Structures are given as C-alpha cells and as structure tokens.
Amino acid sequence: MTESPSPDADRPDPRSPELEQRPAVGETRGVALFCHGGTPASIEPPKTRALSLVRMRAFEQYVHASTADQGIATAVLRYRVAGWNGEAADAYQDVRWAIAQLREEHGTDVPIVLVGHSMGGRAALRAGGEPSVTAVCALAPWTPPGEPVMHLGGQTVVILHGRGDRWVPPRLSAEFAVRARRAKARVARFTIVGGHGMVRRSQRWHRFARDVVLAGAGLAPMPEAIAEALRQPSPEGLAVPL
C-alpha cells in the first residue's frame, strides 16, 4: 500500500462517522473498538459491504460473543470516508472521535482496547496514546516508513501479520515494531501463514484479538505466548511464528 496525497480539491462536506455498538452483559468493564481497513486516498464513504468492513464486523461478532458476559462492550467504527488521505489522516481522526464518544458514554475509568486491520491498524496505532486506551491489537497494519511511534511509550502493542501478505508487506510492521520498542512501547509481534484478508486460519486471528482485548482490559492474564514475546528482546519478540 502506497501513501497518496490528500485529495482536498472538491472535497465534500464530511459525513459523520458511525459507531455500531453492542453492550456488555451487566456492568461494562472494558470496551473493544474495531477499526476497519480502507484505501490510501478516497473521499467516498465506505461501502456497507466493503470486505474490510465485513471482516471487522466478523471480528467484533466473535469477540462480543466470547467476552460480553465478562463485561466487554464492543463497537465497530465506520469512517466518514474510505481513505486515509495523506496529512488529513481521516481514519485516525475518526478513531479519536470514537474514543471520545466511548469515554463519554462509559466513563473515563473504563479501559478501551483498539483492534485495527490494515489502514485501521495504522489509525489504531496512531491513536494508541489517547486517554483510556490500554492496549492496541494491530492486524496486518499499514505502517509506512516514518509512522509516528513516540506517543506509544509505555503502551502495550500486539501485532499479527500474515507472512504471505502481498498488499501490506510484513516488513513494514516489523520495522514499525522495532522503532516502537525503541520508543519504550511494550511490543510483541507475531507472524502467521496467509495473506492480508485474514481468511486463512481466520479463527486463529479471531482468538488472538479476543485474547488481547481481555488482557488489555485487565480482565484476563495476557496469554503466555504474548507475555513471553513482550519479555523477549528484539528481534526475538518481534517475529514470533504462530
């Protein structure tokens, strides 16, 4: 995926982002915010049946079904526009908006775990230093060279990337992980067979996200494989095969 300039010419008035929410069973003890992928440049709204949005809804459904009774509420963010759009960083701005909405609704003491795929992974990582965010789960994230990392100091960041990804090369998240660790983020990075769509071994991807959500919200221990990767030095903890 290649960065493109912001298509500001003839840019329409932005529509509002949307949150598709489902509540926890009983008290809300944590919130998982799911951020879908997109494209480098587009000012069109995401299509309802766009594959990137459909995949994030599948993740949300799995996580909600397996964690709601432990106090996890879930939300899928649908962006105003489908593109990142250069310096406009539209998806990032929408994630910040969603975090503010969730803080207002659930209170500032409820932890928020960000789960993002591709462009949504980039947006989630960019927003990883926002108030109430306690962990970021980045799935095949699009992290171009020079993507900011300093704001992630002290944050827990867990990355999973397909070794056969031809759309977003795994080396990008590997380079990002190294720089984030240097910025004092707690980073673990895993690789898995398959490509960008996360279809092959999909249940493994889903379980991975669920585990990070529960641990990031403080409702379960971090799985030992992830905890061990967080403890390991670079590069061992940043290229763990699943």
Coordinates of C-alpha atoms in Angstrom, one line a residue:
M1 CA 0.0 0.0 0.0
T2 CA 1.4 3.3 -1.1
E3 CA 0.8 6.7 0.5
S4 CA -1.0 9.2 -1.6
P5 CA -1.5 12.9 -1.3
S6 CA -4.7 14.3 0.3
P7 CA -7.4 14.7 -2.3
D8 CA -8.6 18.1 -1.0
A9 CA -9.9 19.5 -4.2
D10 CA -13.6 19.4 -4.4
R11 CA -13.7 17.6 -1.1
P12 CA -17.4 17.3 0.0
D13 CA -18.5 18.2 3.5
P14 CA -17.6 15.2 5.6
R15 CA -20.4 13.0 6.8
S16 CA -20.4 11.9 10.5
P17 CA -18.6 8.7 11.5
E18 CA -20.7 6.0 12.9
L19 CA -20.4 3.5 15.8
E20 CA -22.2 0.1 15.6
Q21 CA -22.3 -0.8 19.3
R22 CA -23.2 -3.9 21.4
P23 CA -23.4 -3.8 25.2
A24 CA -21.7 -6.0 27.7
V25 CA -23.8 -8.3 29.8
G26 CA -24.2 -6.5 33.1
E27 CA -21.5 -4.0 34.1
T28 CA -19.3 -2.6 31.4
R29 CA -15.7 -3.4 32.4
G30 CA -14.0 -2.7 29.1
V31 CA -14.7 -1.7 25.5
A32 CA -13.2 -3.1 22.3
L33 CA -13.2 -0.6 19.4
F34 CA -12.8 -2.2 16.0
C35 CA -11.3 -0.2 13.2
H36 CA -11.6 -1.4 9.6
G37 CA -9.3 -1.1 6.7
G38 CA -9.5 1.3 3.7
T39 CA -7.5 2.8 0.9
P40 CA -4.7 5.4 0.7
A41 CA -6.9 8.0 -0.9
S42 CA -10.7 8.3 -1.2
I43 CA -13.3 10.8 -0.1
E44 CA -16.1 8.4 -0.8
P45 CA -17.9 6.9 2.2
P46 CA -17.0 3.2 2.9
K47 CA -19.4 0.8 1.2
T48 CA -21.7 -1.1 3.5
R49 CA -20.5 -4.4 2.1
A50 CA -16.8 -3.5 1.7
L51 CA -14.7 -6.5 2.5
S52 CA -12.6 -4.5 5.1
L53 CA -15.8 -3.6 7.0
V54 CA -17.2 -7.1 6.7
R55 CA -14.1 -8.6 8.2
M56 CA -14.1 -6.2 11.1
R57 CA -17.7 -7.0 11.8
A58 CA -16.8 -10.7 11.9
F59 CA -14.0 -9.9 14.5
E60 CA -16.5 -7.9 16.5
Q61 CA -19.1 -10.6 16.5
Y62 CA -16.6 -13.2 17.6
V63 CA -15.2 -11.1 20.4
H64 CA -18.6 -9.9 21.6
A65 CA -20.0 -13.5 21.7
S66 CA -17.0 -14.7 23.7
T67 CA -16.4 -11.7 26.1
A68 CA -19.7 -9.9 26.7
D69 CA -20.5 -12.0 29.7
Q70 CA -17.2 -10.9 31.2
G71 CA -18.0 -7.2 30.8
I72 CA -16.8 -6.3 27.4
A73 CA -18.8 -4.0 25.2
T74 CA -17.9 -3.8 21.5
A75 CA -18.1 -1.1 18.8
V76 CA -17.3 -1.1 15.1
L77 CA -16.3 2.3 13.8
R78 CA -17.4 3.2 10.3
Y79 CA -15.4 6.1 9.0
R80 CA -16.7 9.2 7.2
V81 CA -14.6 8.4 4.2
A82 CA -12.8 5.3 2.9
G83 CA -9.4 6.8 2.5
W84 CA -6.5 7.8 4.8
N85 CA -5.9 10.9 2.6
G86 CA -2.4 11.9 3.3
E87 CA -2.0 14.6 6.0
A88 CA -5.8 14.6 6.6
A89 CA -5.4 11.2 8.3
D90 CA -9.1 10.8 8.2
A91 CA -9.3 7.3 9.7
Y92 CA -7.1 8.5 12.7
Q93 CA -9.4 11.5 13.3
D94 CA -12.4 9.2 13.3
V95 CA -10.8 6.8 15.8
R96 CA -10.1 9.8 18.1
W97 CA -13.7 10.8 17.8
A98 CA -14.9 7.3 18.6
I99 CA -12.7 7.1 21.7
A100 CA -14.1 10.4 22.9
Q101 CA -17.7 9.1 22.3
L102 CA -16.9 5.9 24.2
R103 CA -15.3 7.8 27.1
E104 CA -18.4 10.0 27.4
E105 CA -20.8 7.0 27.3
H106 CA -18.9 4.6 29.6
G107 CA -16.8 6.9 31.7
T108 CA -13.1 7.7 31.8
D109 CA -12.2 4.8 34.0
V110 CA -13.4 2.1 31.6
P111 CA -10.4 0.7 29.6
I112 CA -10.6 0.8 25.8
V113 CA -8.7 -1.7 23.6
L114 CA -8.2 -0.8 20.0
V115 CA -8.4 -3.5 17.3
G116 CA -7.5 -2.4 13.8
H117 CA -6.8 -4.0 10.5
S118 CA -4.7 -2.6 7.7
M119 CA -5.5 1.2 7.5
G120 CA -7.5 0.7 10.7
G121 CA -4.4 -0.8 12.3
R122 CA -2.5 2.3 11.3
A123 CA -5.3 4.5 12.8
A124 CA -5.4 2.4 16.0
L125 CA -1.7 2.7 16.4
R126 CA -1.7 6.4 15.8
A127 CA -4.4 6.7 18.5
G128 CA -2.7 4.4 20.9
G129 CA -1.7 7.2 23.2
E130 CA -5.3 8.6 23.6
P131 CA -6.8 8.7 27.1
S132 CA -8.4 5.4 28.3
V133 CA -6.7 3.3 25.7
T134 CA -4.9 0.5 27.5
A135 CA -3.8 -1.7 24.6
V136 CA -3.6 -1.9 20.8
C137 CA -4.1 -5.0 18.7
A138 CA -2.9 -4.3 15.2
L139 CA -3.8 -6.8 12.5
A140 CA -1.7 -6.6 9.3
P141 CA -1.3 -2.9 10.0
W142 CA -0.3 -0.5 7.2
T143 CA 2.6 1.4 8.9
P144 CA 4.6 3.3 6.2
P145 CA 8.1 4.4 7.0
G146 CA 8.2 7.3 9.4
E147 CA 4.9 6.5 11.0
P148 CA 5.0 8.1 14.5
V149 CA 5.9 5.9 17.5
M150 CA 6.9 8.2 20.3
H151 CA 3.3 8.6 21.7
L152 CA 3.3 4.8 22.3
G153 CA 5.8 4.9 25.1
G154 CA 4.6 2.6 27.9
Q155 CA 1.7 1.3 25.8
T156 CA 1.0 -2.4 25.1
V157 CA 1.1 -3.1 21.4
V158 CA 0.5 -6.5 19.9
I159 CA 0.8 -7.1 16.2
L160 CA -0.2 -10.0 14.0
H161 CA 0.8 -10.1 10.3
G162 CA 0.4 -12.7 7.6
R163 CA 3.7 -13.9 6.2
G164 CA 2.2 -14.0 2.7
D165 CA 0.6 -10.5 2.8
R166 CA 1.1 -9.0 -0.7
W167 CA -0.9 -5.9 0.0
V168 CA 0.9 -4.6 3.1
P169 CA 4.4 -6.1 3.2
P170 CA 5.1 -7.7 6.7
R171 CA 8.5 -5.8 6.7
L172 CA 6.6 -2.6 7.3
S173 CA 5.1 -3.8 10.6
A174 CA 8.5 -5.3 11.5
E175 CA 10.2 -2.0 11.1
F176 CA 7.5 -0.2 13.0
A177 CA 7.7 -2.7 15.9
V178 CA 11.5 -2.1 16.2
R179 CA 11.0 1.7 16.3
A180 CA 8.1 1.4 18.7
R181 CA 10.2 -0.6 21.1
R182 CA 12.9 2.0 21.0
A183 CA 10.2 4.5 22.0
K184 CA 9.6 2.3 25.1
A185 CA 6.4 0.8 23.9
R186 CA 5.7 -2.8 25.1
V187 CA 5.6 -4.5 21.7
A188 CA 5.1 -8.1 20.7
R189 CA 4.8 -9.1 17.0
F190 CA 3.7 -12.4 15.6
T191 CA 3.5 -13.8 12.0
I192 CA 1.1 -16.3 10.6
V193 CA 0.5 -18.1 7.4
G194 CA -1.8 -16.4 4.9
G195 CA -2.4 -13.0 3.4
H196 CA -4.0 -9.7 4.0
G197 CA -7.6 -10.8 4.1
M198 CA -7.1 -12.8 7.3
V199 CA -9.3 -15.6 5.8
R200 CA -6.8 -18.4 6.2
R201 CA -6.9 -19.7 9.8
S202 CA -9.5 -17.0 10.5
Q203 CA -10.4 -18.5 13.9
R204 CA -6.8 -18.1 15.0
W205 CA -6.9 -14.4 14.1
H206 CA -10.2 -14.0 15.9
R207 CA -8.9 -15.7 19.1
F208 CA -5.8 -13.6 19.0
A209 CA -7.8 -10.4 19.0
R210 CA -10.1 -11.7 21.8
D211 CA -7.2 -12.6 24.0
V212 CA -5.6 -9.2 23.6
V213 CA -8.9 -7.5 24.3
L214 CA -9.4 -9.4 27.6
A215 CA -5.9 -8.9 28.7
G216 CA -5.7 -5.3 27.6
A217 CA -8.9 -4.5 29.6
G218 CA -7.4 -6.2 32.7
L219 CA -10.0 -9.0 32.7
A220 CA -7.6 -11.9 32.0
P221 CA -3.9 -12.6 32.0
M222 CA -2.0 -12.0 28.8
P223 CA -1.6 -15.4 27.1
E224 CA 1.8 -16.8 27.9
A225 CA 2.9 -16.7 24.2
I226 CA 2.2 -13.0 24.1
A227 CA 3.6 -12.3 27.5
E228 CA 6.8 -14.2 26.6
A229 CA 7.1 -12.2 23.4
L230 CA 6.7 -9.0 25.3
R231 CA 9.6 -10.0 27.6
Q232 CA 11.9 -11.1 24.8
P233 CA 14.4 -8.7 23.4
S234 CA 14.5 -7.6 19.7
P235 CA 14.3 -9.2 17.3
E236 CA 13.1 -12.4 19.0
G237 CA 9.9 -10.9 20.4
L238 CA 9.1 -9.2 17.2
A239 CA 8.9 -12.1 14.7
V240 CA 7.2 -15.0 16.6
P241 CA 5.6 -17.5 14.3
L242 CA 2.1 -18.7 15.2

